[in-house]
Amino acid sequence: IILWAAILASCYLLNAELNMDVLKVIFITSTFMGSGYIVNDIRDVKTDKINTKNRPLVLNTLTTQECKTYNIIFIIIGLIVSLYINNYAKALLYLIIIPLVYLYNYYFKQYIIIGNVVVALLLSMVFVFLEISLFNTFEVLLIPSLLTFGISLIREILKDIEDYKGDKASQMKTLPIILG
């Protein structure tokens, strides 16, 4: 819902109508963001048992196989819809956004600051992706993108403080663990 609100607010800032191009961006960002969250939940069951006991996999309301199936569905939907966006937006999506989503989950998240920066960058890319998708430019939403990056980076570091016990049990090297 926050993602959709950000996109709608961005449309207002861009003086863009709510049309099929905006709906494509909503579908693409929602499916790949959802996919990233699913992969994160699958990979974080051990830490979530300590940090976030109300997650679907921890509560056994969903199985790992069901999550993997939803993930594949999200990826397929996102890829199909992405065929209908401009080439600049496709390049950003295929070369930067999608690789970062999966590299974060499989590699970056366990290292000091790197995971935080990648998540903040991905969240700020929603603005970049929208403007490039609609206008092949990136000028108007630069400030909201930078603001989102900064706030998200702070939020991610604070989340690492909250998740200290589970992250330490998983032998991650987050800022709070390194600093004690």
Coordinates of C-alpha atoms in Angstrom, one line a residue:
I1 CA 0.0 0.0 0.0
I2 CA 2.9 2.4 0.8
L3 CA 4.4 1.5 -2.6
W4 CA 1.1 2.3 -4.4
A5 CA 0.8 5.6 -2.4
A6 CA 4.3 6.6 -3.4
I7 CA 3.6 5.9 -7.1
L8 CA 0.3 7.8 -7.0
A9 CA 2.0 10.8 -5.2
S10 CA 4.8 10.6 -7.8
C11 CA 2.2 10.8 -10.6
Y12 CA 0.9 13.9 -9.0
L13 CA 4.4 15.4 -8.9
L14 CA 4.9 14.4 -12.6
N15 CA 1.5 15.7 -13.6
A16 CA 0.9 12.2 -15.0
E17 CA -2.5 10.7 -15.5
L18 CA -3.3 7.4 -13.9
N19 CA -3.2 5.2 -17.1
M20 CA -2.0 1.8 -18.3
D21 CA 1.6 2.8 -18.1
V22 CA 1.3 3.7 -14.4
L23 CA -0.6 0.5 -13.8
K24 CA 2.2 -1.5 -15.5
V25 CA 4.7 0.2 -13.1
I26 CA 2.5 -0.7 -10.1
F27 CA 2.3 -4.4 -11.3
I28 CA 6.0 -4.6 -12.0
T29 CA 7.2 -3.0 -8.8
S30 CA 4.6 -4.9 -6.7
T31 CA 5.5 -8.3 -8.2
F32 CA 9.3 -7.9 -7.9
M33 CA 9.1 -6.3 -4.4
G34 CA 6.7 -9.1 -3.4
S35 CA 9.1 -11.7 -4.8
G36 CA 12.0 -10.1 -2.9
Y37 CA 10.0 -10.3 0.4
I38 CA 9.1 -13.9 -0.3
V39 CA 12.7 -14.9 -0.9
N40 CA 13.7 -13.0 2.2
D41 CA 11.1 -14.8 4.3
I42 CA 12.2 -18.2 3.0
R43 CA 15.9 -17.5 3.7
D44 CA 15.2 -15.9 7.1
V45 CA 13.1 -18.6 8.8
K46 CA 15.8 -19.2 11.4
T47 CA 16.2 -15.5 12.3
D48 CA 12.5 -14.8 12.1
K49 CA 11.9 -17.5 14.7
I50 CA 13.8 -15.2 17.1
N51 CA 13.1 -11.7 15.6
T52 CA 9.6 -11.8 14.0
K53 CA 7.5 -14.7 15.3
N54 CA 4.4 -13.6 13.3
R55 CA 5.8 -14.4 9.8
P56 CA 3.7 -16.9 7.8
L57 CA 6.6 -19.4 7.5
V58 CA 7.4 -19.2 11.2
L59 CA 3.7 -19.7 12.0
N60 CA 3.3 -22.5 9.5
T61 CA 0.4 -20.7 7.8
L62 CA 2.3 -21.1 4.5
T63 CA 4.8 -23.8 3.5
T64 CA 8.1 -23.1 1.9
Q65 CA 6.8 -24.8 -1.3
E66 CA 3.7 -22.5 -1.3
C67 CA 6.0 -19.5 -0.9
K68 CA 8.2 -20.7 -3.8
T69 CA 5.2 -21.2 -6.0
Y70 CA 3.9 -17.6 -5.2
N71 CA 7.4 -16.3 -5.9
I72 CA 7.5 -18.0 -9.4
I73 CA 4.0 -16.6 -10.1
F74 CA 5.2 -13.1 -9.1
I75 CA 8.3 -13.3 -11.2
I76 CA 6.4 -14.5 -14.3
I77 CA 3.8 -11.7 -13.9
G78 CA 6.5 -9.1 -13.4
L79 CA 8.5 -10.3 -16.4
I80 CA 5.4 -10.5 -18.7
V81 CA 4.2 -7.0 -17.8
S82 CA 7.8 -5.6 -18.1
L83 CA 7.8 -6.6 -21.8
Y84 CA 5.4 -3.7 -22.4
I85 CA 7.6 -0.8 -20.9
N86 CA 10.2 1.3 -22.7
N87 CA 13.7 0.1 -23.2
Y88 CA 15.3 2.4 -20.7
A89 CA 13.0 1.2 -18.0
K90 CA 13.6 -2.4 -19.0
A91 CA 17.4 -1.9 -18.8
L92 CA 17.0 -0.4 -15.3
L93 CA 14.8 -3.3 -14.2
Y94 CA 16.8 -6.1 -15.8
L95 CA 20.3 -4.9 -15.2
I96 CA 20.0 -3.1 -11.8
I97 CA 16.7 -3.7 -9.9
I98 CA 16.1 -7.4 -10.3
P99 CA 19.8 -8.4 -9.8
L100 CA 20.0 -6.2 -6.6
V101 CA 16.8 -7.8 -5.2
Y102 CA 18.2 -11.3 -5.4
L103 CA 21.9 -10.4 -4.7
Y104 CA 20.6 -8.7 -1.5
N105 CA 18.8 -11.8 -0.3
Y106 CA 21.6 -14.2 -1.2
Y107 CA 24.6 -12.1 -0.4
F108 CA 24.5 -8.4 0.5
K109 CA 22.1 -8.5 3.5
Q110 CA 24.6 -10.3 5.8
Y111 CA 27.3 -7.6 5.6
I112 CA 27.8 -4.4 7.5
I113 CA 26.0 -1.5 5.9
I114 CA 26.0 -3.0 2.4
G115 CA 22.6 -4.7 2.8
N116 CA 21.1 -1.5 4.3
V117 CA 22.4 0.6 1.4
V118 CA 21.0 -1.9 -1.2
V119 CA 17.5 -2.0 0.4
A120 CA 17.5 1.8 0.6
L121 CA 18.6 2.0 -3.0
L122 CA 15.9 -0.4 -4.1
L123 CA 13.2 1.5 -2.4
S124 CA 14.4 4.8 -3.8
M125 CA 14.5 3.2 -7.3
V126 CA 10.7 3.1 -7.3
F127 CA 10.8 6.8 -8.2
V128 CA 13.5 6.5 -10.8
F129 CA 11.7 3.5 -12.4
L130 CA 8.4 5.3 -12.5
E131 CA 9.7 8.5 -14.1
I132 CA 11.9 6.6 -16.6
S133 CA 8.9 4.3 -17.5
L134 CA 6.6 7.2 -18.1
F135 CA 8.9 9.9 -19.6
N136 CA 12.4 8.4 -20.3
T137 CA 13.8 11.0 -18.0
F138 CA 14.8 11.3 -14.4
E139 CA 14.6 14.9 -13.2
V140 CA 11.4 15.6 -11.3
L141 CA 11.6 12.7 -8.8
L142 CA 15.3 13.1 -7.9
I143 CA 14.6 14.8 -4.6
P144 CA 11.8 12.3 -3.5
S145 CA 14.2 9.4 -4.5
L146 CA 17.1 10.8 -2.5
L147 CA 14.8 11.5 0.5
T148 CA 13.5 7.9 0.3
F149 CA 17.0 6.6 0.2
G150 CA 18.1 8.5 3.3
I151 CA 15.0 7.7 5.3
S152 CA 15.1 4.0 4.3
L153 CA 18.8 3.7 5.1
I154 CA 18.1 5.0 8.7
R155 CA 15.1 2.7 8.9
E156 CA 17.1 -0.3 7.8
I157 CA 19.8 0.4 10.4
L158 CA 17.2 0.7 13.1
K159 CA 15.6 -2.6 12.0
D160 CA 19.0 -4.2 12.3
I161 CA 19.1 -3.0 15.9
E162 CA 15.7 -4.6 16.5
D163 CA 16.8 -7.8 14.8
Y164 CA 20.1 -8.0 16.7
K165 CA 19.5 -11.4 18.5
G166 CA 18.3 -13.3 15.4
D167 CA 20.9 -11.8 13.1
K168 CA 23.7 -12.7 15.6
A169 CA 22.4 -16.2 15.9
S170 CA 22.6 -16.4 12.0
Q171 CA 26.1 -15.1 12.2
M172 CA 25.4 -12.0 10.1
K173 CA 27.7 -9.0 10.2
T174 CA 25.3 -6.1 10.5
L175 CA 26.3 -2.8 12.0
P176 CA 24.8 -3.4 15.4
I177 CA 26.5 -6.8 15.7
I178 CA 29.9 -5.4 14.7
L179 CA 29.6 -2.4 17.1
G180 CA 28.0 -4.5 19.8

